[in-house]
């Protein structure tokens, strides 16, 4: 969302805010001084006579983030949470059920970069319930283009599809959205932005994008499997693809060809995968810097070196490694 949409789209906190002295020291400082960098927050904790080592201050800061009380002007701290070292630090310092920040460095934790500030100014004035509901419905339309009941349920929309349905009807009456049967098999109550309908028709009429290969994060709204529609059967009877963070789906013409599991060690293939050059699509993830190294050890549950997939991976630039077929990012 954009900054001016926060009051409309940020949900009210559901958990009790943390109220230990170290949390209060950070909140008091931000209330009095406004947006602040990490050294200022650490000094505020020290001035309050509390432990001011990196880890306890960082943990308290992120407690306030998870509670919806504090935000940052950069996405860098959030990205630091996803690093492997960040997850190790999380396990060692876990004091709650939520994730913990990343590794510590001499200049301070990467998960504390940027300027920190209170969210309160962003959430005022508090909008009327109808205004907020209208904004949520519009956001779903902007995100999906064609909004179906399954997509709304997959988003965890408040009240489910019934919660946004009256707003969608009102938008239809105003001529801002169209109701129709745009996607087969997903029910009759579908709402779409006019531009999305025109683009769907253009692709159908042109017909030359049927084989376009895309690699999407498994959790991407543009990747409908596991949310709006069920996963098709995999080549391996025991394969279980899921909308998991860190996983990727290679799609051709809107149908899945291969599923790269989280961590990149294993691949599941779907029917007709042989017509799609999914090995090159996965190699592109490395070339674009999404992975520094991608070593595929198994395909459809079997060691990749024992399958015909090894030759296809080799043709895409993978080379034999210790556990399987590997591709490294070329920094030149």
Short mmCIF file of C-alpha atoms in Angstrom, two decimals:
data_model
loop_
_atom_site.label_atom_id
_atom_site.label_comp_id
_atom_site.label_asym_id
_atom_site.label_seq_id
_atom_site.Cartn_x
_atom_site.Cartn_y
_atom_site.Cartn_z
CA UNK A 1 0.00 0.00 0.00
CA UNK A 2 0.99 3.63 -0.31
CA UNK A 3 1.52 5.87 2.69
CA UNK A 4 -1.73 7.77 2.26
CA UNK A 5 -3.67 4.49 2.23
CA UNK A 6 -2.43 3.23 5.58
CA UNK A 7 -5.37 4.49 7.63
CA UNK A 8 -7.76 2.73 5.24
CA UNK A 9 -5.94 -0.58 4.79
CA UNK A 10 -3.94 -1.31 7.95
CA UNK A 11 -6.09 -3.54 10.19
CA UNK A 12 -6.50 -2.76 13.86
CA UNK A 13 -4.05 -4.69 16.09
CA UNK A 14 -5.49 -7.89 17.52
CA UNK A 15 -2.76 -8.64 20.10
CA UNK A 16 -1.98 -6.89 23.33
CA UNK A 17 0.93 -4.47 22.73
CA UNK A 18 4.22 -5.33 24.49
CA UNK A 19 4.59 -3.34 27.69
CA UNK A 20 7.96 -4.22 29.21
CA UNK A 21 10.23 -1.33 30.29
CA UNK A 22 12.48 -1.69 27.25
CA UNK A 23 9.48 -1.40 24.92
CA UNK A 24 8.25 1.65 26.76
CA UNK A 25 11.67 3.31 26.57
CA UNK A 26 11.67 2.98 22.77
CA UNK A 27 8.09 4.24 22.47
CA UNK A 28 8.77 7.22 24.74
CA UNK A 29 11.80 8.21 22.69
CA UNK A 30 9.94 7.99 19.38
CA UNK A 31 7.04 9.95 20.84
CA UNK A 32 9.30 12.76 22.03
CA UNK A 33 11.93 12.85 19.27
CA UNK A 34 10.15 11.46 16.22
CA UNK A 35 11.83 9.34 13.55
CA UNK A 36 15.16 8.01 14.83
CA UNK A 37 18.08 5.85 13.79
CA UNK A 38 19.32 2.79 15.66
CA UNK A 39 22.01 4.52 17.78
CA UNK A 40 19.40 6.94 19.14
CA UNK A 41 17.10 4.09 20.14
CA UNK A 42 19.92 2.19 21.77
CA UNK A 43 20.96 5.31 23.71
CA UNK A 44 17.37 5.86 24.85
CA UNK A 45 17.30 2.36 26.32
CA UNK A 46 20.67 2.91 27.98
CA UNK A 47 19.50 6.25 29.45
CA UNK A 48 16.55 4.40 30.98
CA UNK A 49 18.96 2.15 32.87
CA UNK A 50 18.01 -0.96 30.90
CA UNK A 51 20.14 -3.55 29.07
CA UNK A 52 21.18 -1.88 25.83
CA UNK A 53 23.12 -4.63 24.05
CA UNK A 54 22.12 -5.05 20.42
CA UNK A 55 20.07 -8.20 20.82
CA UNK A 56 17.60 -7.17 23.57
CA UNK A 57 17.01 -3.74 22.00
CA UNK A 58 16.56 -5.25 18.55
CA UNK A 59 14.16 -7.89 19.85
CA UNK A 60 12.09 -5.25 21.62
CA UNK A 61 12.05 -3.04 18.53
CA UNK A 62 10.67 -5.84 16.38
CA UNK A 63 8.12 -6.73 19.06
CA UNK A 64 6.77 -3.22 18.49
CA UNK A 65 6.83 -3.72 14.72
CA UNK A 66 4.83 -6.96 14.97
CA UNK A 67 2.36 -5.18 17.25
CA UNK A 68 1.80 -2.55 14.56
CA UNK A 69 3.17 0.33 16.64
CA UNK A 70 6.45 1.06 14.85
CA UNK A 71 7.47 1.22 11.19
CA UNK A 72 10.55 2.00 9.10
CA UNK A 73 11.28 4.12 6.02
CA UNK A 74 13.13 1.26 4.32
CA UNK A 75 12.48 -2.38 3.41
CA UNK A 76 16.10 -3.33 4.18
CA UNK A 77 15.40 -4.38 7.80
CA UNK A 78 12.55 -6.60 6.66
CA UNK A 79 14.74 -8.25 4.04
CA UNK A 80 17.33 -8.95 6.73
CA UNK A 81 14.78 -11.12 8.53
CA UNK A 82 14.74 -13.55 5.63
CA UNK A 83 18.45 -14.33 5.66
CA UNK A 84 19.74 -17.65 6.89
CA UNK A 85 21.84 -15.96 9.58
CA UNK A 86 18.77 -13.99 10.58
CA UNK A 87 16.83 -17.19 11.14
CA UNK A 88 19.66 -18.62 13.26
CA UNK A 89 19.65 -15.49 15.40
CA UNK A 90 15.90 -15.76 15.63
CA UNK A 91 16.06 -19.22 17.15
CA UNK A 92 18.68 -18.22 19.69
CA UNK A 93 16.87 -15.13 20.90
CA UNK A 94 13.25 -16.12 20.52
CA UNK A 95 11.10 -14.63 23.27
CA UNK A 96 7.82 -14.80 21.41
CA UNK A 97 6.18 -16.90 18.70
CA UNK A 98 7.11 -14.48 15.94
CA UNK A 99 10.26 -14.23 13.83
CA UNK A 100 13.30 -12.42 15.13
CA UNK A 101 15.73 -10.03 13.47
CA UNK A 102 18.84 -10.84 11.52
CA UNK A 103 22.54 -11.14 12.25
CA UNK A 104 24.47 -8.57 14.25
CA UNK A 105 27.31 -6.52 12.79
CA UNK A 106 29.90 -4.17 14.26
CA UNK A 107 27.97 -1.17 12.95
CA UNK A 108 24.67 -2.50 14.23
CA UNK A 109 22.14 -5.10 13.15
CA UNK A 110 21.07 -5.10 9.49
CA UNK A 111 17.51 -5.58 10.76
CA UNK A 112 17.75 -2.15 12.46
CA UNK A 113 18.80 -0.11 9.42
CA UNK A 114 16.90 2.99 8.36
CA UNK A 115 14.77 5.36 10.42
CA UNK A 116 12.14 4.12 12.85
CA UNK A 117 8.95 5.97 13.67
CA UNK A 118 5.53 5.48 15.22
CA UNK A 119 2.65 4.33 13.04
CA UNK A 120 0.08 6.46 14.91
CA UNK A 121 0.35 9.51 12.60
CA UNK A 122 -0.21 7.26 9.57
CA UNK A 123 -3.40 5.76 10.98
CA UNK A 124 -5.20 9.02 11.73
CA UNK A 125 -7.86 10.13 11.19
CA UNK A 126 -9.57 6.77 11.64
CA UNK A 127 -11.82 6.15 8.61
CA UNK A 128 -15.46 5.14 8.73
CA UNK A 129 -16.04 1.36 8.39
CA UNK A 130 -17.71 1.76 4.99
CA UNK A 131 -14.81 3.83 3.66
CA UNK A 132 -12.30 1.23 4.85
CA UNK A 133 -14.32 -1.63 3.36
CA UNK A 134 -14.47 0.20 0.02
CA UNK A 135 -10.69 0.64 0.04
CA UNK A 136 -10.13 -3.06 0.79
CA UNK A 137 -12.41 -4.09 -2.07
CA UNK A 138 -10.60 -1.73 -4.44
CA UNK A 139 -7.24 -3.09 -3.33
CA UNK A 140 -8.32 -6.67 -4.10
CA UNK A 141 -9.47 -5.60 -7.55
CA UNK A 142 -6.19 -3.80 -8.21
CA UNK A 143 -4.25 -6.84 -7.04
CA UNK A 144 -6.08 -9.53 -9.01
CA UNK A 145 -7.77 -7.76 -11.90
CA UNK A 146 -10.44 -10.46 -11.84
CA UNK A 147 -11.65 -11.01 -8.28
CA UNK A 148 -13.29 -14.33 -7.47
CA UNK A 149 -14.67 -15.77 -4.26
CA UNK A 150 -11.68 -18.10 -4.00
CA UNK A 151 -9.19 -15.24 -4.33
CA UNK A 152 -10.92 -13.24 -1.59
CA UNK A 153 -10.93 -16.26 0.71
CA UNK A 154 -7.27 -16.92 -0.04
CA UNK A 155 -6.44 -13.36 0.99
CA UNK A 156 -8.14 -13.83 4.35
CA UNK A 157 -10.38 -10.85 3.64
CA UNK A 158 -12.39 -9.77 6.67
CA UNK A 159 -15.82 -11.39 6.44
CA UNK A 160 -14.70 -13.50 3.48
CA UNK A 161 -16.21 -12.87 0.07
CA UNK A 162 -19.51 -11.87 1.68
CA UNK A 163 -17.66 -9.04 3.43
CA UNK A 164 -16.65 -7.37 0.16
CA UNK A 165 -19.57 -8.47 -2.03
CA UNK A 166 -21.84 -5.48 -1.24
CA UNK A 167 -19.00 -3.09 -2.06
CA UNK A 168 -18.34 -4.88 -5.34
CA UNK A 169 -22.02 -4.58 -6.23
CA UNK A 170 -21.90 -0.85 -5.51
CA UNK A 171 -18.83 -0.46 -7.72
CA UNK A 172 -20.65 -2.35 -10.47
CA UNK A 173 -23.64 -0.04 -10.18
CA UNK A 174 -21.29 2.91 -10.59
CA UNK A 175 -19.74 1.38 -13.70
CA UNK A 176 -16.29 0.95 -12.13
CA UNK A 177 -16.20 -2.86 -12.33
CA UNK A 178 -17.81 -5.53 -14.48
CA UNK A 179 -19.53 -8.68 -13.28
CA UNK A 180 -19.28 -11.77 -15.46
CA UNK A 181 -18.06 -15.33 -15.88
CA UNK A 182 -14.46 -14.59 -16.81
CA UNK A 183 -12.61 -17.61 -15.39
CA UNK A 184 -14.12 -21.05 -15.98
CA UNK A 185 -14.74 -23.17 -12.92
CA UNK A 186 -14.58 -20.39 -10.33
CA UNK A 187 -18.24 -19.58 -9.84
CA UNK A 188 -20.53 -17.02 -11.38
CA UNK A 189 -19.88 -14.15 -8.95
CA UNK A 190 -16.74 -12.69 -10.53
CA UNK A 191 -15.86 -9.01 -10.66
CA UNK A 192 -13.21 -7.49 -12.88
CA UNK A 193 -11.70 -4.15 -13.75
CA UNK A 194 -12.52 -3.14 -17.33
CA UNK A 195 -8.85 -3.06 -18.27
CA UNK A 196 -8.32 -6.60 -17.01
CA UNK A 197 -11.19 -7.91 -19.14
CA UNK A 198 -9.79 -6.21 -22.24
CA UNK A 199 -6.35 -7.73 -21.64
CA UNK A 200 -7.79 -11.21 -21.18
CA UNK A 201 -9.69 -10.91 -24.45
CA UNK A 202 -6.62 -9.63 -26.27
CA UNK A 203 -4.53 -12.63 -25.18
CA UNK A 204 -7.28 -15.06 -26.10
CA UNK A 205 -7.73 -13.55 -29.53
CA UNK A 206 -4.02 -13.24 -30.25
CA UNK A 207 -3.23 -16.75 -29.03
CA UNK A 208 0.55 -16.30 -29.31
CA UNK A 209 1.18 -16.11 -25.55
CA UNK A 210 0.01 -19.66 -24.88
CA UNK A 211 3.56 -20.90 -24.47
CA UNK A 212 5.06 -17.94 -22.59
CA UNK A 213 7.16 -19.21 -19.69
CA UNK A 214 7.10 -17.34 -16.40
CA UNK A 215 8.66 -18.01 -13.01
CA UNK A 216 6.56 -16.77 -10.11
CA UNK A 217 6.90 -16.99 -6.37
CA UNK A 218 4.48 -19.65 -5.13
CA UNK A 219 2.81 -17.00 -2.96
CA UNK A 220 2.41 -14.44 -5.77
CA UNK A 221 -1.23 -13.38 -6.31
CA UNK A 222 -0.66 -13.99 -10.03
CA UNK A 223 0.05 -17.66 -9.21
CA UNK A 224 -3.49 -19.00 -8.59
CA UNK A 225 -2.74 -22.63 -7.72
CA UNK A 226 -3.30 -23.56 -4.11
CA UNK A 227 -5.58 -20.53 -3.65
CA UNK A 228 -8.15 -19.82 -6.36
CA UNK A 229 -7.72 -23.25 -7.98
CA UNK A 230 -6.34 -26.57 -6.80
CA UNK A 231 -2.92 -27.90 -7.76
CA UNK A 232 -2.90 -30.35 -10.67
CA UNK A 233 -1.34 -33.75 -10.14
CA UNK A 234 2.45 -33.92 -10.12
CA UNK A 235 4.53 -36.50 -11.97
CA UNK A 236 5.53 -37.96 -8.60
CA UNK A 237 2.52 -39.42 -6.74
CA UNK A 238 3.95 -38.18 -3.44
CA UNK A 239 4.59 -34.62 -4.62
CA UNK A 240 2.85 -31.96 -2.60
CA UNK A 241 3.31 -28.42 -3.92
CA UNK A 242 2.13 -25.60 -1.68
CA UNK A 243 1.94 -21.81 -1.55
CA UNK A 244 5.06 -21.67 0.60
CA UNK A 245 7.35 -18.67 1.02
CA UNK A 246 10.62 -19.26 -0.82
CA UNK A 247 9.12 -21.69 -3.35
CA UNK A 248 8.74 -20.93 -7.07
CA UNK A 249 6.47 -22.15 -9.85
CA UNK A 250 7.44 -22.31 -13.53
CA UNK A 251 4.31 -21.66 -15.58
CA UNK A 252 3.65 -21.90 -19.30
CA UNK A 253 0.44 -20.54 -20.73
CA UNK A 254 -1.00 -20.27 -17.24
CA UNK A 255 -0.37 -23.93 -16.37
CA UNK A 256 2.34 -25.14 -13.96
CA UNK A 257 5.24 -27.08 -15.42
CA UNK A 258 7.63 -27.32 -12.46
CA UNK A 259 7.68 -26.44 -8.78
CA UNK A 260 10.93 -25.48 -7.04
CA UNK A 261 10.57 -26.24 -3.35
CA UNK A 262 11.74 -23.84 -0.68
CA UNK A 263 15.53 -23.96 -0.41
CA UNK A 264 15.94 -24.93 -4.06
CA UNK A 265 17.03 -28.51 -3.41
CA UNK A 266 14.08 -30.31 -4.95
CA UNK A 267 11.86 -29.93 -8.01
CA UNK A 268 8.43 -31.38 -8.70
CA UNK A 269 7.18 -31.60 -12.29
CA UNK A 270 3.63 -31.57 -13.64
CA UNK A 271 2.02 -33.20 -16.65
CA UNK A 272 3.40 -32.12 -20.04
CA UNK A 273 6.47 -30.62 -18.35
CA UNK A 274 8.64 -31.92 -21.17
CA UNK A 275 7.22 -29.34 -23.57
CA UNK A 276 8.43 -26.52 -21.31
CA UNK A 277 12.07 -25.51 -20.84
CA UNK A 278 11.71 -25.20 -17.08
CA UNK A 279 15.46 -25.81 -16.42
CA UNK A 280 16.30 -22.57 -18.28
CA UNK A 281 13.57 -20.76 -16.34
CA UNK A 282 15.15 -21.86 -13.06
CA UNK A 283 18.61 -20.93 -14.33
CA UNK A 284 17.25 -17.43 -14.94
CA UNK A 285 16.54 -17.12 -11.20
CA UNK A 286 20.27 -17.44 -10.61
CA UNK A 287 21.19 -15.13 -13.48
CA UNK A 288 18.89 -12.44 -12.09
CA UNK A 289 20.49 -12.77 -8.65
CA UNK A 290 17.56 -14.37 -6.85
CA UNK A 291 19.91 -17.20 -5.88
CA UNK A 292 23.66 -17.00 -5.63
CA UNK A 293 23.82 -20.76 -5.99
CA UNK A 294 21.07 -23.19 -6.95
CA UNK A 295 21.85 -26.87 -6.46
CA UNK A 296 19.03 -29.21 -7.42
CA UNK A 297 19.49 -32.57 -5.73
CA UNK A 298 16.16 -34.27 -6.50
CA UNK A 299 13.50 -34.16 -9.18
CA UNK A 300 10.17 -35.86 -8.43
CA UNK A 301 11.68 -37.49 -5.37
CA UNK A 302 14.57 -39.16 -7.22
CA UNK A 303 18.25 -38.12 -7.20
CA UNK A 304 18.57 -35.87 -10.21
CA UNK A 305 21.71 -37.64 -11.46
CA UNK A 306 19.65 -40.83 -11.86
CA UNK A 307 17.07 -39.17 -14.11
CA UNK A 308 16.85 -37.79 -17.63
CA UNK A 309 16.40 -34.34 -16.10
CA UNK A 310 20.17 -34.09 -15.53
CA UNK A 311 20.74 -33.68 -19.27
CA UNK A 312 18.08 -30.99 -19.55
CA UNK A 313 19.59 -29.12 -16.59
CA UNK A 314 23.06 -29.42 -18.12
CA UNK A 315 21.76 -27.92 -21.35
CA UNK A 316 20.45 -24.97 -19.32
CA UNK A 317 23.88 -24.33 -17.80
CA UNK A 318 23.80 -26.46 -14.67
CA UNK A 319 26.92 -28.51 -13.91
CA UNK A 320 27.38 -31.63 -11.78
CA UNK A 321 27.89 -30.82 -8.11
CA UNK A 322 28.46 -32.72 -4.90
CA UNK A 323 24.75 -33.43 -4.32
CA UNK A 324 23.20 -32.79 -7.73
CA UNK A 325 23.17 -30.27 -10.55
CA UNK A 326 24.38 -26.80 -9.63
CA UNK A 327 24.37 -23.32 -11.14
CA UNK A 328 26.24 -20.36 -9.67
CA UNK A 329 25.69 -16.69 -10.21
CA UNK A 330 28.26 -15.15 -12.53
CA UNK A 331 29.27 -11.81 -10.97
CA UNK A 332 31.14 -10.56 -14.03
#
